[in-house]
mmCIF file of C-alpha atoms in Angstrom:
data_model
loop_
_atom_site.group_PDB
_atom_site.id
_atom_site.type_symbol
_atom_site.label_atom_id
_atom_site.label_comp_id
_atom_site.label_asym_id
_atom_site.label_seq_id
_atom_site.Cartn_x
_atom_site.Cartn_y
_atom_site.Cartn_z
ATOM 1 C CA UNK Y 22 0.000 0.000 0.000
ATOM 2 C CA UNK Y 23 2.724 2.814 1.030
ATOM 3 C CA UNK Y 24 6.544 2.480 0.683
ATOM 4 C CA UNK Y 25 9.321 4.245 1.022
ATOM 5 C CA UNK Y 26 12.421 4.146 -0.591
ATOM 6 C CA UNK Y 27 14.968 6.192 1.648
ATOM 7 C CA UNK Y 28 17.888 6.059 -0.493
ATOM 8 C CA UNK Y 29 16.252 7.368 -3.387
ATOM 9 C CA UNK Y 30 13.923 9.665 -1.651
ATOM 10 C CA UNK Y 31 11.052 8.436 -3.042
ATOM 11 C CA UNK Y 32 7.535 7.399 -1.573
ATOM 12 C CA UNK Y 33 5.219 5.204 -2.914
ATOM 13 C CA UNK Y 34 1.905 4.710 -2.415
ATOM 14 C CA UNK Y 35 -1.266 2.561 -4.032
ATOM 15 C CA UNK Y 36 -3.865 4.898 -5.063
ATOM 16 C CA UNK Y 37 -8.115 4.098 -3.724
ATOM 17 C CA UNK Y 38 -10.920 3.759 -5.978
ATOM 18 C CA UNK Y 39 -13.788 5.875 -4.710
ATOM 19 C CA UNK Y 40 -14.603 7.299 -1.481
ATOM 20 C CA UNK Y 41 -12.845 5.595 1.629
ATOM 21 C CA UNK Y 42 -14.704 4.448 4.415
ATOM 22 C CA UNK Y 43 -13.163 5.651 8.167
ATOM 23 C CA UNK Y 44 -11.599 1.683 8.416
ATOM 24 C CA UNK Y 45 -9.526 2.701 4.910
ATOM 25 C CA UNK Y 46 -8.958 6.325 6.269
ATOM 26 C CA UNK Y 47 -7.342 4.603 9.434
ATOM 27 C CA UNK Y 48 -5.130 1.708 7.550
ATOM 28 C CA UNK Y 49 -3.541 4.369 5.090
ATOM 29 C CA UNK Y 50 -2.993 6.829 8.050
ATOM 30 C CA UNK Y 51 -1.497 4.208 9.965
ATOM 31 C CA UNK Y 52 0.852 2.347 7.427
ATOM 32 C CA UNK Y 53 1.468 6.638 5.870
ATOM 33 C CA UNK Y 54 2.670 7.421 9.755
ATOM 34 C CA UNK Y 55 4.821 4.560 9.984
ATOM 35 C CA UNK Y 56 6.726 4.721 7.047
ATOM 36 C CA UNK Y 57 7.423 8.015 7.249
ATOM 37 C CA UNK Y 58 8.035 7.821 11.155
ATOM 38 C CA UNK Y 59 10.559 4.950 10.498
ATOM 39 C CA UNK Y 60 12.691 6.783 7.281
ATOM 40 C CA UNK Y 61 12.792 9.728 9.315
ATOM 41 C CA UNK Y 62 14.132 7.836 12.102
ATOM 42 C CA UNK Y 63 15.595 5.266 10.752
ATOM 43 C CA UNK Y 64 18.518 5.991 13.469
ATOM 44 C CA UNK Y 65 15.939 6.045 16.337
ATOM 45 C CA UNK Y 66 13.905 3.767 16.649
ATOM 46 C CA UNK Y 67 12.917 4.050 20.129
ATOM 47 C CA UNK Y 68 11.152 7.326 18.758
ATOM 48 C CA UNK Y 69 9.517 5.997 16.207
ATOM 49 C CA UNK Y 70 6.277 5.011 17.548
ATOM 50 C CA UNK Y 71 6.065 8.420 19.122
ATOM 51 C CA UNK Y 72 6.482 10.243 15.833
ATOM 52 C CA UNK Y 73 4.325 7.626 14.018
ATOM 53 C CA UNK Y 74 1.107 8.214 16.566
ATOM 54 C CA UNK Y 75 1.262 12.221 15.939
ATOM 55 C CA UNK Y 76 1.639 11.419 11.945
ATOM 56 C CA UNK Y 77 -1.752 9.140 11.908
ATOM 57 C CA UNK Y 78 -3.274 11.836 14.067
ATOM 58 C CA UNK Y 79 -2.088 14.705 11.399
ATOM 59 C CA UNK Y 80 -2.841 12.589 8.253
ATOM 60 C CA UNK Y 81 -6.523 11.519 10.203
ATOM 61 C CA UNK Y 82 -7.158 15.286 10.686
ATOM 62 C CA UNK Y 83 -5.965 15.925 7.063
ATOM 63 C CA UNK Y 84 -3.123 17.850 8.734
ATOM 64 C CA UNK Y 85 -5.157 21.274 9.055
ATOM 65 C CA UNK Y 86 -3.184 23.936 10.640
ATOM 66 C CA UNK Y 87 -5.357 24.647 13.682
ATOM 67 C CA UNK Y 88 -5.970 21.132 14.633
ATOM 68 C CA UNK Y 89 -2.306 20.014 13.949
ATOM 69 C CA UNK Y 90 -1.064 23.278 15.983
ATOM 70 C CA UNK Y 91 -4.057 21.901 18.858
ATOM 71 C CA UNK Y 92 -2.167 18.617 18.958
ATOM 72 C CA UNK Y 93 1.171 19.282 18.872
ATOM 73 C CA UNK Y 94 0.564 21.678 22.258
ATOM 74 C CA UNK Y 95 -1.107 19.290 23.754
ATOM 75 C CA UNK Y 96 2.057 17.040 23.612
ATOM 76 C CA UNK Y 97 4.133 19.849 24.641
ATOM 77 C CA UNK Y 98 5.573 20.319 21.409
ATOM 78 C CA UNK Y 99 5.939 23.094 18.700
ATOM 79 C CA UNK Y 100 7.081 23.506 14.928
ATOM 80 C CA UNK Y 101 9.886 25.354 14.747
ATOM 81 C CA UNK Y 102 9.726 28.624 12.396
ATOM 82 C CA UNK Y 103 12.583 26.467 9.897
ATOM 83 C CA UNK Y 104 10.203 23.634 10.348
ATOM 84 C CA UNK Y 105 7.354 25.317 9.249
ATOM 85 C CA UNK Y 106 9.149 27.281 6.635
ATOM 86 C CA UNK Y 107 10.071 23.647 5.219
ATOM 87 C CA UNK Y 108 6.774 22.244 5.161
ATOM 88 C CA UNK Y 109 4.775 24.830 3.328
ATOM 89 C CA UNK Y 110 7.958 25.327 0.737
ATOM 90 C CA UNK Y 111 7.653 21.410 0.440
ATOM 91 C CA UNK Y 112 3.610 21.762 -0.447
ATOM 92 C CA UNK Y 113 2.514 22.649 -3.917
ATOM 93 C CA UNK Y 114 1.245 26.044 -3.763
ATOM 94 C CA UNK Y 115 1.937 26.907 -0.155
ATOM 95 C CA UNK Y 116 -0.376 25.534 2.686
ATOM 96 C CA UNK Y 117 -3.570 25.178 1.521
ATOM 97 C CA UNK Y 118 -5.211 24.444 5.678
ATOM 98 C CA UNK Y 119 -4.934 27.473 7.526
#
């Protein structure tokens, strides 16, 4: 369903015919969050599961700004300004969920 290929920087993933039901919406979040979590931190992978729980929780909330920003305080975390800088230069057309 999702793969990705570190070493060549690429991500795969198998596209869904029609509208997805919330079990399909949780399966690609899931298998999304931990493929990213683990090429990410491919050298830590005690923080894996950690990073992989906040990705399915971002992908399940189709990563809107406000709800993202809701979740990340309420694991005592923030985006740093570079951070956020990167991911809206890395979207095409700028971010799209404020």
């Amino acid at each position: 369903m999702i793969r990705w290929e570190r070493e060549n920087s690429k991500l795969y993933m198998q596209s869904s015919d029609g509208e997805s039901n919330y079990e399909e919406k949780i399966k690609f979040a899931t298998y999304f969050a931990d493929e990213i979590s683990k090429g990410v931190l491919f050298e830590m992978a005690d923080q894996i599961p950690s990073l992989a729980e906040l990705i399915k929780f971002g992908s399940l909330l189709d990563f809107q700004d406000a709800a993202v920003g809701f979740l990340l305080r309420s694991k005592n975390l923030q985006l740093f300004p570079e951070d956020d800088y990167f991911l809206k230069s890395s979207m095409l057309g700028g971010s799209k969920n404020k």
